[in-house]
CSV table of C-alpha atoms in Angstrom, one decimal:
chain,number,residue,atom,x,y,z
Z,1,MET,CA,-1.7,50.1,-40.9
Z,2,THR,CA,1.1,48.1,-42.3
Z,3,PRO,CA,2.1,46.2,-39.2
Z,4,ALA,CA,5.2,43.6,-39.3
Z,5,TRP,CA,2.2,40.6,-39.3
Z,6,PRO,CA,3.9,37.9,-37.1
Z,7,GLY,CA,1.7,35.1,-37.5
Z,8,SER,CA,-1.4,33.5,-36.2
Z,9,SER,CA,0.6,32.5,-33.0
Z,10,LEU,CA,0.3,35.9,-31.7
Z,11,ILE,CA,-3.9,36.1,-31.8
Z,12,ALA,CA,-5.2,36.1,-28.1
Z,13,PRO,CA,-9.0,36.6,-26.7
Z,14,CYS,CA,-10.1,40.2,-28.1
Z,15,LEU,CA,-12.9,42.4,-27.9
Z,16,LEU,CA,-15.9,40.9,-28.6
Z,17,LEU,CA,-19.2,42.7,-30.6
Z,18,LEU,CA,-22.4,43.5,-28.3
Z,19,SER,CA,-24.0,46.1,-30.8
Z,20,LEU,CA,-22.8,45.8,-34.6
Z,21,ILE,CA,-22.9,49.7,-35.3
Z,22,VAL,CA,-21.4,52.8,-32.9
Z,23,GLY,CA,-22.4,56.2,-33.5
Z,24,ILE,CA,-20.8,59.4,-32.6
Z,25,ALA,CA,-22.7,62.6,-33.1
Z,26,GLY,CA,-22.4,64.9,-35.9
Z,27,ALA,CA,-23.1,64.0,-39.1
Z,28,ASP,CA,-20.6,61.2,-40.0
Z,29,SER,CA,-20.7,58.2,-38.1
Z,30,MET,CA,-18.4,55.0,-38.4
Z,31,GLU,CA,-19.6,51.5,-39.0
Z,32,ILE,CA,-17.8,49.0,-36.8
Z,33,HIS,CA,-16.0,45.7,-37.4
Z,34,THR,CA,-15.0,43.5,-34.7
Z,35,GLY,CA,-11.9,41.5,-34.8
Z,36,MET,CA,-11.0,42.8,-38.0
Z,37,ASP,CA,-7.3,44.3,-39.2
Z,38,MET,CA,-6.7,46.9,-42.6
Z,39,PHE,CA,-3.6,46.9,-43.7
Z,40,GLY,CA,-2.4,50.2,-45.7
Z,41,ASN,CA,-3.5,53.6,-46.9
Z,42,ASP,CA,-1.9,55.2,-43.3
Z,43,TYR,CA,-1.4,58.6,-42.5
Z,44,ALA,CA,-1.1,58.6,-38.8
Z,45,SER,CA,0.6,55.4,-37.7
Z,46,GLU,CA,0.5,54.0,-33.9
Z,47,ILE,CA,-1.0,56.8,-32.2
Z,48,THR,CA,-1.4,55.9,-28.7
Z,49,ILE,CA,-4.8,56.1,-26.7
Z,50,ALA,CA,-3.9,56.3,-23.1
Z,51,SER,CA,-7.7,55.4,-22.3
Z,52,ALA,CA,-7.6,52.3,-24.0
Z,53,ASN,CA,-10.9,53.2,-25.2
Z,54,PRO,CA,-11.4,51.8,-29.3
Z,55,ALA,CA,-14.6,54.8,-29.1
Z,56,ASP,CA,-11.2,57.4,-28.9
Z,57,CYS,CA,-9.9,56.4,-31.8
Z,58,ALA,CA,-12.8,56.0,-33.9
Z,59,ALA,CA,-13.5,60.3,-32.2
Z,60,LEU,CA,-9.9,60.6,-34.1
Z,61,CYS,CA,-10.8,59.7,-37.8
Z,62,LEU,CA,-14.5,61.7,-37.1
Z,63,ALA,CA,-12.5,65.0,-36.6
Z,64,ASP,CA,-10.3,64.8,-39.4
Z,65,THR,CA,-11.8,65.0,-42.6
Z,66,GLN,CA,-8.9,63.3,-44.5
Z,67,CYS,CA,-9.6,59.9,-42.1
Z,68,LYS,CA,-11.8,57.0,-44.1
Z,69,ALA,CA,-11.2,54.3,-41.9
Z,70,ALA,CA,-9.5,53.7,-39.1
Z,71,THR,CA,-8.1,50.6,-36.7
Z,72,TYR,CA,-7.3,50.3,-32.9
Z,73,MET,CA,-5.7,47.7,-31.5
Z,74,VAL,CA,-5.5,46.7,-27.9
Z,75,PRO,CA,-3.0,46.8,-25.0
Z,76,ASN,CA,-0.6,44.8,-24.9
Z,77,GLY,CA,-0.4,43.4,-28.5
Z,78,ARG,CA,2.1,44.3,-31.1
Z,79,TYR,CA,2.9,47.2,-30.1
Z,80,GLY,CA,3.8,47.3,-26.5
Z,81,PRO,CA,1.7,47.8,-23.5
Z,82,ASP,CA,-0.4,50.8,-24.7
Z,83,ALA,CA,-3.1,50.7,-27.6
Z,84,LYS,CA,-2.8,52.3,-30.6
Z,85,CYS,CA,-5.0,53.8,-33.4
Z,86,TRP,CA,-4.0,53.9,-37.1
Z,87,LEU,CA,-5.8,56.9,-39.3
Z,88,LYS,CA,-6.4,56.3,-43.2
Z,89,ASN,CA,-6.9,58.3,-46.2
Z,90,ALA,CA,-8.7,55.2,-48.0
Z,91,VAL,CA,-10.7,52.0,-46.6
Z,92,PRO,CA,-8.1,48.9,-47.5
Z,93,ALA,CA,-9.4,45.3,-47.3
Z,94,MET,CA,-10.5,43.7,-44.4
Z,95,THR,CA,-8.3,40.8,-42.5
Z,96,ALA,CA,-9.6,38.9,-39.3
Z,97,ASP,CA,-7.1,40.0,-36.6
Z,98,SER,CA,-8.6,39.1,-33.1
Z,99,LEU,CA,-6.1,42.2,-31.5
Z,100,CYS,CA,-8.1,44.7,-33.4
Z,101,ILE,CA,-11.7,46.6,-34.2
Z,102,SER,CA,-11.2,48.9,-37.7
Z,103,TRP,CA,-14.3,51.0,-38.6
Z,104,VAL,CA,-15.5,52.9,-42.4
Z,105,LYS,CA,-16.5,56.4,-41.8
Z,106,VAL,CA,-20.0,56.7,-43.4
Z,107,ALA,CA,-22.3,59.3,-43.2
Z,108,GLY,CA,-26.2,59.9,-41.5
Z,109,MET,CA,-25.7,57.1,-38.4
Z,110,SER,CA,-26.8,57.1,-34.9
Z,111,ALA,CA,-26.2,54.3,-32.7
Z,112,CYS,CA,-23.9,53.6,-29.9
Z,113,ASP,CA,-21.9,50.5,-29.0
Z,114,SER,CA,-20.6,48.6,-25.9
Z,115,HIS,CA,-17.2,46.3,-25.5
Z,116,PHE,CA,-15.9,43.5,-23.0
Z,117,THR,CA,-13.2,42.1,-23.1
Z,118,GLU,CA,-12.7,37.5,-21.2
Z,119,VAL,CA,-11.3,38.6,-18.2
Z,120,ASP,CA,-7.6,36.8,-17.4
Z,121,PHE,CA,-4.7,36.9,-15.3
Z,122,SER,CA,-1.6,35.6,-13.8
Z,123,GLY,CA,0.8,36.0,-10.6
Z,124,THR,CA,4.3,35.5,-10.1
Z,125,PRO,CA,5.5,34.3,-8.1
Z,126,VAL,CA,2.2,31.8,-6.8
Z,127,SER,CA,3.8,30.1,-4.0
Z,128,GLY,CA,6.7,30.7,-1.2
Z,129,LYS,CA,7.5,31.4,2.3
Z,130,ASN,CA,5.5,34.4,4.6
Z,131,PRO,CA,5.8,37.4,3.4
Z,132,LEU,CA,5.2,36.4,-0.1
Z,133,ILE,CA,5.3,39.4,-2.9
Z,134,VAL,CA,3.3,38.6,-5.7
Z,135,LYS,CA,3.2,40.4,-8.8
Z,136,PHE,CA,-0.5,40.1,-10.8
Z,137,THR,CA,-1.0,40.6,-14.2
Z,138,GLY,CA,-5.2,41.4,-15.2
Z,139,SER,CA,-5.9,41.3,-19.4
Z,140,SER,CA,-7.3,44.5,-21.2
Z,141,GLY,CA,-10.0,46.4,-20.0
Z,142,SER,CA,-10.9,49.7,-18.9
Z,143,ALA,CA,-11.6,49.1,-15.2
Z,144,TRP,CA,-9.8,46.1,-12.9
Z,145,GLN,CA,-11.5,45.0,-9.4
Z,146,TRP,CA,-9.0,42.4,-7.7
Z,147,GLU,CA,-9.8,40.5,-4.9
Z,148,PHE,CA,-6.7,38.9,-3.2
Z,149,GLY,CA,-8.4,36.5,-0.8
Z,150,ASP,CA,-6.7,38.2,2.4
Z,151,GLY,CA,-8.9,40.8,2.6
Z,152,GLY,CA,-6.8,42.8,0.3
Z,153,SER,CA,-8.2,44.6,-3.4
Z,154,SER,CA,-6.8,46.8,-6.1
Z,155,SER,CA,-8.4,48.7,-9.0
Z,156,GLU,CA,-4.7,48.6,-11.0
Z,157,GLN,CA,-4.5,46.1,-14.1
Z,158,ASN,CA,-1.4,45.1,-12.9
Z,159,PRO,CA,-0.9,45.2,-9.1
Z,160,VAL,CA,1.7,43.8,-6.6
Z,161,HIS,CA,0.6,42.4,-3.3
Z,162,THR,CA,1.9,41.4,-0.2
Z,163,TYR,CA,0.7,38.5,1.7
Z,164,SER,CA,1.2,38.4,5.3
Z,165,GLY,CA,0.4,35.2,6.6
Z,166,PRO,CA,0.3,31.7,5.5
Z,167,GLY,CA,-2.5,30.1,3.8
Z,168,THR,CA,-3.9,29.2,0.8
Z,169,TYR,CA,-5.6,32.0,-1.0
Z,170,SER,CA,-8.1,32.7,-3.9
Z,171,VAL,CA,-8.1,35.6,-6.1
Z,172,THR,CA,-11.1,37.3,-8.1
Z,173,LEU,CA,-10.3,39.8,-10.8
Z,174,THR,CA,-13.1,41.6,-12.3
Z,175,THR,CA,-13.0,43.8,-15.4
Z,176,LYS,CA,-14.9,46.2,-17.9
Z,177,GLY,CA,-15.1,46.7,-21.2
Z,178,TRP,CA,-15.6,49.6,-23.2
Z,179,THR,CA,-19.1,51.9,-24.1
Z,180,THR,CA,-20.1,54.8,-26.4
Z,181,CYS,CA,-23.3,54.7,-24.4
Z,182,SER,CA,-24.5,55.7,-21.5
Z,183,GLY,CA,-24.7,53.5,-18.0
Z,184,ASP,CA,-21.7,51.3,-16.9
Z,185,PRO,CA,-19.7,49.6,-19.5
Z,186,PRO,CA,-20.2,45.3,-19.6
Z,187,GLY,CA,-17.9,43.1,-17.4
Z,188,ASP,CA,-16.6,39.9,-17.4
Z,189,THR,CA,-15.7,38.6,-13.6
Z,190,LYS,CA,-13.0,35.6,-12.9
Z,191,THR,CA,-11.8,33.6,-10.1
Z,192,GLN,CA,-9.0,31.2,-9.3
Z,193,ALA,CA,-9.5,29.1,-6.4
Z,194,GLY,CA,-6.5,28.4,-3.7
Z,195,TYR,CA,-4.1,30.3,-6.4
Z,196,ILE,CA,-1.6,31.4,-3.9
Z,197,THR,CA,0.1,29.3,-0.9
Z,198,VAL,CA,2.0,30.6,1.6
Z,199,THR,CA,3.6,28.8,3.6
Z,200,ASP,CA,4.7,29.4,7.3
Z,201,SER,CA,8.7,30.9,7.7
Z,202,ALA,CA,9.1,29.5,10.6
Z,203,VAL,CA,10.6,26.2,9.0
Z,204,GLY,CA,13.6,23.8,9.7
Z,205,THR,CA,14.5,20.8,7.3
Z,206,LEU,CA,14.8,17.5,8.3
Z,207,SER,CA,16.9,14.7,6.4
Z,208,VAL,CA,16.5,10.8,7.6
Z,209,ALA,CA,18.4,8.0,6.8
Z,210,SER,CA,18.4,4.6,8.2
Z,211,ASP,CA,20.2,1.3,8.2
Z,212,PRO,CA,17.4,-0.9,6.6
Z,213,ALA,CA,16.1,1.7,4.6
Z,214,GLY,CA,12.6,1.5,4.0
Z,215,ALA,CA,11.5,2.9,7.5
Z,216,ALA,CA,8.5,4.2,7.4
Z,217,VAL,CA,8.5,7.6,9.2
Z,218,SER,CA,6.1,9.6,11.1
Z,219,ILE,CA,6.1,13.2,12.8
Z,220,ASP,CA,3.7,13.6,15.8
Z,221,GLY,CA,2.1,10.4,14.4
Z,222,GLN,CA,1.4,11.9,10.7
Z,223,THR,CA,3.1,9.1,8.1
Z,224,ILE,CA,5.4,11.7,6.3
Z,225,GLY,CA,7.0,9.1,3.9
Z,226,ILE,CA,9.6,6.4,3.9
Z,227,THR,CA,13.8,6.6,4.0
Z,228,PRO,CA,15.6,8.2,2.9
Z,229,ILE,CA,14.2,11.4,3.2
Z,230,ASN,CA,16.0,14.8,2.2
Z,231,GLY,CA,15.1,18.3,3.1
Z,232,LYS,CA,11.5,17.8,4.7
Z,233,GLU,CA,10.5,21.3,6.1
Z,234,LEU,CA,9.2,20.8,9.5
Z,235,ARG,CA,7.4,24.1,11.9
Z,236,GLU,CA,10.4,25.1,14.3
Z,237,GLY,CA,9.8,23.5,17.8
Z,238,VAL,CA,10.0,20.0,19.3
Z,239,HIS,CA,8.6,17.5,17.3
Z,240,THR,CA,8.5,13.1,17.5
Z,241,ILE,CA,9.8,11.1,15.3
Z,242,THR,CA,9.4,7.0,14.4
Z,243,LEU,CA,10.4,4.9,12.7
Z,244,TYR,CA,9.3,1.3,11.8
Z,245,VAL,CA,10.3,-1.5,9.5
Z,246,PRO,CA,8.3,-4.9,9.9
Z,247,GLY,CA,11.2,-7.0,12.1
Z,248,TYR,CA,12.5,-4.1,14.2
Z,249,GLU,CA,11.6,-2.5,16.7
Z,250,LEU,CA,9.9,0.7,16.5
Z,251,TYR,CA,12.2,3.7,16.8
Z,252,SER,CA,11.0,6.5,18.6
Z,253,ARG,CA,12.2,9.6,19.7
Z,254,ASP,CA,12.3,13.8,20.0
Z,255,ILE,CA,13.9,16.2,17.6
Z,256,THR,CA,13.8,19.9,17.8
Z,257,ILE,CA,13.5,21.8,14.4
Z,258,SER,CA,15.2,25.5,13.9
Z,259,ARG,CA,15.2,27.4,10.6
Z,260,THR,CA,19.3,27.8,11.3
Z,261,SER,CA,20.3,24.1,11.8
Z,262,PRO,CA,19.3,21.9,9.4
Z,263,VAL,CA,18.3,18.3,11.3
Z,264,GLN,CA,19.8,15.1,10.1
Z,265,LEU,CA,19.3,11.8,11.5
Z,266,GLN,CA,21.0,8.2,10.7
Z,267,VAL,CA,19.2,5.4,12.1
Z,268,THR,CA,20.3,1.9,12.7
Z,269,LEU,CA,17.0,-0.5,13.5
Z,270,THR,CA,17.0,-3.1,16.3
Z,271,GLY,CA,16.0,-6.5,15.1
Z,272,THR,CA,12.9,-8.1,16.7
Z,273,VAL,CA,14.2,-10.6,19.3
Z,274,VAL,CA,11.7,-13.8,19.0
Z,275,THR,CA,11.2,-15.2,21.9
Z,276,THR,CA,10.7,-19.1,22.1
Z,277,PRO,CA,8.8,-20.6,24.6
Z,278,SER,CA,11.2,-23.1,26.5
Z,279,THR,CA,8.6,-25.9,27.5
Z,280,GLY,CA,6.3,-28.0,25.5
Z,281,SER,CA,3.8,-30.9,25.9
Z,282,ILE,CA,2.6,-34.7,25.2
Z,283,ARG,CA,-0.9,-35.4,25.0
Z,284,ALA,CA,-1.2,-39.1,25.4
Z,285,THR,CA,-4.5,-41.4,25.0
Z,286,THR,CA,-4.1,-45.0,24.7
Z,287,ASN,CA,-6.6,-47.9,23.4
Z,288,PRO,CA,-7.7,-48.6,26.0
Z,289,GLU,CA,-7.9,-46.2,27.9
Z,290,GLY,CA,-6.8,-45.7,31.6
Z,291,ALA,CA,-2.8,-47.1,31.7
Z,292,ASP,CA,-0.3,-45.1,33.6
Z,293,VAL,CA,1.9,-42.5,31.6
Z,294,THR,CA,5.5,-42.4,33.2
Z,295,VAL,CA,7.8,-39.1,31.9
Z,296,ASP,CA,11.7,-39.7,32.1
Z,297,GLY,CA,10.9,-42.0,35.5
Z,298,THR,CA,7.9,-39.8,36.8
Z,299,LYS,CA,4.5,-40.9,36.7
Z,300,SER,CA,2.6,-38.0,34.8
Z,301,GLY,CA,-1.3,-39.4,35.5
Z,302,THR,CA,-3.9,-42.1,33.6
Z,303,THR,CA,-5.1,-42.0,29.8
Z,304,PRO,CA,-6.0,-39.7,28.0
Z,305,VAL,CA,-3.5,-37.5,30.0
Z,306,THR,CA,-1.2,-34.3,28.6
Z,307,ILE,CA,2.0,-33.8,30.2
Z,308,ALA,CA,2.7,-30.1,30.6
Z,309,ASP,CA,5.9,-27.8,31.1
Z,310,LEU,CA,8.2,-30.4,29.5
Z,311,SER,CA,11.4,-28.9,28.7
Z,312,ALA,CA,12.5,-28.6,25.0
Z,313,GLY,CA,14.1,-31.8,23.9
Z,314,THR,CA,13.7,-35.9,23.8
Z,315,HIS,CA,11.5,-37.6,26.8
Z,316,THR,CA,11.1,-41.2,27.7
Z,317,VAL,CA,7.9,-42.1,27.8
Z,318,THR,CA,6.7,-45.2,29.4
Z,319,ILE,CA,2.8,-46.5,29.4
Z,320,THR,CA,1.6,-49.3,31.2
Z,321,LYS,CA,-1.6,-50.9,32.3
Z,322,GLY,CA,-2.5,-54.1,33.8
Z,323,GLY,CA,-3.0,-57.2,31.4
Z,324,TYR,CA,-1.3,-55.4,28.3
Z,325,ALA,CA,2.0,-55.6,27.7
Z,326,ASP,CA,4.6,-52.5,28.5
Z,327,TYR,CA,5.0,-49.4,25.8
Z,328,SER,CA,8.2,-47.5,25.9
Z,329,THR,CA,9.0,-44.9,23.6
Z,330,LYS,CA,10.9,-42.1,22.8
Z,331,VAL,CA,9.2,-38.2,22.1
Z,332,THR,CA,11.0,-35.0,21.2
Z,333,VAL,CA,9.4,-31.5,22.7
Z,334,ALA,CA,9.8,-29.0,20.7
Z,335,GLY,CA,9.3,-25.2,22.5
Z,336,GLY,CA,5.3,-24.0,22.8
Z,337,GLN,CA,4.6,-26.8,21.2
Z,338,THR,CA,2.2,-30.2,22.1
Z,339,VAL,CA,3.0,-33.5,20.6
Z,340,PRO,CA,0.9,-36.1,20.1
Z,341,LEU,CA,0.9,-39.4,21.1
Z,342,SER,CA,-1.6,-42.4,20.6
Z,343,VAL,CA,-0.7,-46.1,21.6
Z,344,THR,CA,-2.9,-48.9,21.2
Z,345,LEU,CA,-1.5,-51.4,23.6
Z,346,VAL,CA,-1.2,-55.1,23.5
Z,347,ARG,CA,-3.2,-57.7,25.2
Z,348,LEU,CA,-1.2,-59.9,27.5
Z,349,PRO,CA,-1.3,-64.1,27.0
Z,350,VAL,CA,-3.7,-65.4,29.1
Z,351,THR,CA,-2.6,-68.5,31.4
Z,352,THR,CA,-4.9,-70.9,33.8
Z,353,ALA,CA,-4.2,-72.4,37.1
Z,354,THR,CA,-6.0,-75.4,39.1
Z,355,SER,CA,-8.0,-74.9,41.9
Z,356,SER,CA,-6.9,-76.9,44.8
Z,357,THR,CA,-10.0,-77.6,46.4
Z,358,GLN,CA,-10.9,-81.4,45.2
Z,359,GLU,CA,-15.2,-80.4,44.8
Z,360,THR,CA,-13.8,-79.1,41.3
Z,361,ASN,CA,-11.5,-79.1,38.3
Z,362,ALA,CA,-12.2,-75.9,36.2
Z,363,GLU,CA,-10.2,-74.1,34.8
Z,364,ILE,CA,-10.1,-70.1,35.9
Z,365,PRO,CA,-8.8,-67.5,33.5
Z,366,ILE,CA,-5.6,-65.4,35.5
Z,367,PRO,CA,-3.7,-62.4,33.3
Z,368,THR,CA,-0.3,-63.1,33.8
Z,369,VAL,CA,1.3,-59.3,34.3
Z,370,SER,CA,4.2,-60.7,35.3
Z,371,ARG,CA,7.6,-60.5,32.9
Z,372,GLN,CA,8.3,-64.7,33.0
Z,373,SER,CA,10.5,-66.3,31.2
Z,374,GLY,CA,8.2,-66.9,28.6
Z,375,PHE,CA,8.2,-63.5,27.6
Z,376,GLY,CA,10.9,-61.2,25.7
Z,377,THR,CA,11.2,-57.7,24.0
Z,378,LEU,CA,10.7,-55.9,20.7
Z,379,ASN,CA,12.8,-53.0,20.1
Z,380,ILE,CA,11.4,-51.7,16.7
Z,381,ARG,CA,12.8,-48.8,14.9
Z,382,SER,CA,12.7,-47.3,11.1
Z,383,THR,CA,14.6,-44.9,9.3
Z,384,PRO,CA,12.8,-42.6,9.0
Z,385,GLU,CA,11.1,-43.0,11.9
Z,386,GLY,CA,7.4,-42.0,12.1
Z,387,ALA,CA,6.4,-45.8,10.4
Z,388,ALA,CA,3.1,-47.2,11.9
Z,389,ILE,CA,3.3,-50.6,13.5
Z,390,THR,CA,1.0,-53.4,13.4
Z,391,LEU,CA,2.3,-56.7,15.3
Z,392,ASP,CA,-0.3,-59.7,15.1
Z,393,GLY,CA,-2.4,-57.5,12.9
Z,394,ASP,CA,-2.7,-55.0,15.9
Z,395,ALA,CA,-1.6,-51.2,15.9
Z,396,ILE,CA,0.4,-50.3,18.7
Z,397,GLY,CA,1.6,-46.8,17.4
Z,398,LYS,CA,4.5,-45.5,15.2
Z,399,THR,CA,8.7,-45.8,15.3
Z,400,PRO,CA,10.6,-46.2,17.4
Z,401,THR,CA,9.0,-48.3,20.4
Z,402,VAL,CA,9.7,-50.9,22.7
Z,403,VAL,CA,7.1,-53.7,23.2
Z,404,ARG,CA,7.9,-55.6,26.7
Z,405,ASN,CA,6.2,-58.9,27.7
Z,406,VAL,CA,5.6,-60.1,24.2
Z,407,GLU,CA,5.2,-63.4,24.1
Z,408,ALA,CA,8.3,-66.4,23.2
Z,409,GLY,CA,7.4,-67.0,19.5
Z,410,THR,CA,7.5,-65.8,16.5
Z,411,HIS,CA,5.6,-62.8,15.7
Z,412,THR,CA,3.9,-60.3,12.4
Z,413,VAL,CA,5.7,-57.0,12.6
Z,414,VAL,CA,4.7,-54.9,10.1
Z,415,LEU,CA,6.1,-51.3,8.9
Z,416,ASN,CA,3.7,-49.0,7.0
Z,417,LEU,CA,5.1,-45.3,6.4
Z,418,ALA,CA,3.5,-42.9,3.1
Z,419,GLY,CA,5.5,-42.6,0.2
Z,420,TYR,CA,7.5,-45.7,1.3
Z,421,THR,CA,6.9,-49.7,0.2
Z,422,PRO,CA,5.2,-51.1,3.6
Z,423,THR,CA,8.0,-54.1,5.0
Z,424,ILE,CA,6.0,-57.5,6.2
Z,425,GLU,CA,8.6,-59.7,8.5
Z,426,ASP,CA,8.0,-62.6,10.8
Z,427,ILE,CA,10.2,-62.3,13.9
Z,428,ALA,CA,11.5,-64.5,16.4
Z,429,VAL,CA,11.1,-63.5,20.3
Z,430,SER,CA,13.2,-65.2,23.1
Z,431,PRO,CA,11.9,-65.5,26.5
Z,432,GLY,CA,14.1,-62.8,28.6
Z,433,LYS,CA,16.1,-61.1,25.5
Z,434,THR,CA,15.2,-57.8,23.4
Z,435,THR,CA,14.6,-58.5,19.9
Z,436,ASP,CA,16.2,-55.9,17.8
Z,437,VAL,CA,13.8,-54.7,14.3
Z,438,ASN,CA,15.5,-52.2,12.3
Z,439,HIS,CA,13.9,-51.3,8.8
Z,440,ASP,CA,15.4,-48.6,6.6
Z,441,PHE,CA,12.8,-47.7,4.4
Z,442,ALA,CA,15.0,-46.0,1.7
Z,443,GLN,CA,16.1,-49.6,0.2
Z,444,GLY,CA,12.5,-50.2,-0.7
Z,445,LYS,CA,11.0,-46.7,-1.8
Z,446,LYS,CA,8.0,-47.2,-4.1
Z,447,VAL,CA,8.8,-46.7,-7.9
Z,448,PRO,CA,6.3,-46.3,-10.4
Z,449,GLY,CA,3.8,-49.6,-11.1
Z,450,PHE,CA,3.8,-50.1,-7.0
Z,451,SER,CA,0.1,-51.9,-6.0
Z,452,ALA,CA,-1.2,-50.7,-3.0
Z,453,PRO,CA,-3.9,-53.8,-3.7
Z,454,ALA,CA,-1.1,-56.0,-3.8
Z,455,VAL,CA,0.2,-55.0,-0.6
Z,456,ILE,CA,-3.1,-54.9,1.2
Z,457,GLY,CA,-3.5,-58.6,-0.5
Z,458,ALA,CA,-0.2,-60.3,0.9
Z,459,MET,CA,-1.1,-58.4,4.8
Z,460,VAL,CA,-4.6,-60.4,4.5
Z,461,ALA,CA,-3.1,-63.2,3.5
Z,462,VAL,CA,-0.4,-63.0,6.5
Z,463,CYS,CA,-3.1,-62.1,9.1
Z,464,CYS,CA,-5.1,-65.3,7.6
Z,465,GLY,CA,-2.2,-67.3,8.1
Z,466,LEU,CA,-1.8,-66.0,11.2
Z,467,PHE,CA,-5.6,-66.8,12.4
Z,468,GLY,CA,-5.6,-68.9,15.9
Z,469,ARG,CA,-2.0,-68.2,16.6
Z,470,LYS,CA,-1.6,-67.1,20.3
Z,471,ARG,CA,-0.3,-64.3,21.4
Z,472,GLY,CA,0.2,-61.2,24.1
């Protein structure tokens, strides 16, 4: 034959040889060459082999004394859907071609031959709504057996099948090859799992947008995506939709899906209202313990004590204990928080009294707690606040602080705030008067070269210089 040769790109899976020799009854037989073509010397071209059995092509050559060789081309080859046969009056050269089988007539041989094709198939379309009509195309062979996965079957090479219910279906095709021997020709089977998908036709569509965008969307408890969502298919009927974005209230409602009316939702989410507690607490501790605590003029317990249910804002706290100077300060309370207040109380000076009994002149120490004319008040503040206060070597709290019943005279006040240079001042306290101590740390902020040991040394020197000084 002299077919137009289109190139190797058209080569497809073809017949595989199981037995090398084919025999047809009679004096002459045919020597088979599977996967080979012979160009030229054709005297009978493109004979249709309706059976698609290559043995019928060989038989035509055997029955014709002029024929010396023959070539068979499989169905759906280069010459249309039918199998074709070419008869030749001379034996051309052999050329590889997976679509062909060629024979050369020989004498005195007797045998049989079987062939099979590697099965393959396709379907169009492979997915869609119910009912779904699929056209299948099977590979070449002499017999076909289809199983469509829904109970349906066919023995056609290229059947058309209708799926009438939603679901996923696996398809199987078994083909038979050809034989000149007794018995059935060999077969091959292929299954494509989940090949066909049929969706329910009773569906509608849902589109969702939200402000803000990016809300997680769930239908009947199953997440389907993030807004915006367009054209999501859902079963007809009532569904519960929810939208959620952190920091916003959960949105939930029922929607009705219909195949005739697409549902479009535009949802504006509401920001979550964060409720701040309106009250807080103060935890007051003293050294020594057992001091009375008054908040805004109301007695609130004895240290250590937690004063609860205080309105958010600033409160005046006064701490008193016999034999110690009164302590007063302002504390700012935030809702839902407990503010710690730790105070070291300053002991008052001890006076002496002489017994009226003539039998003894012994002096008896008597703690003086009344506000005498020999005592004044220190109002100690700083910018920023929160500086640790040391009065004559005793830690008494943090700024701002009011210290009452301080013995008249000169006292050393040390203020220390992290990140700043400590300040040391000698303060003169006048009887019956309030002396203000107000230090702006911004004027003495730490700079490179600041030596903490130097400051500590200065403080030690001050303390040593005050050794023996009488104070409250």
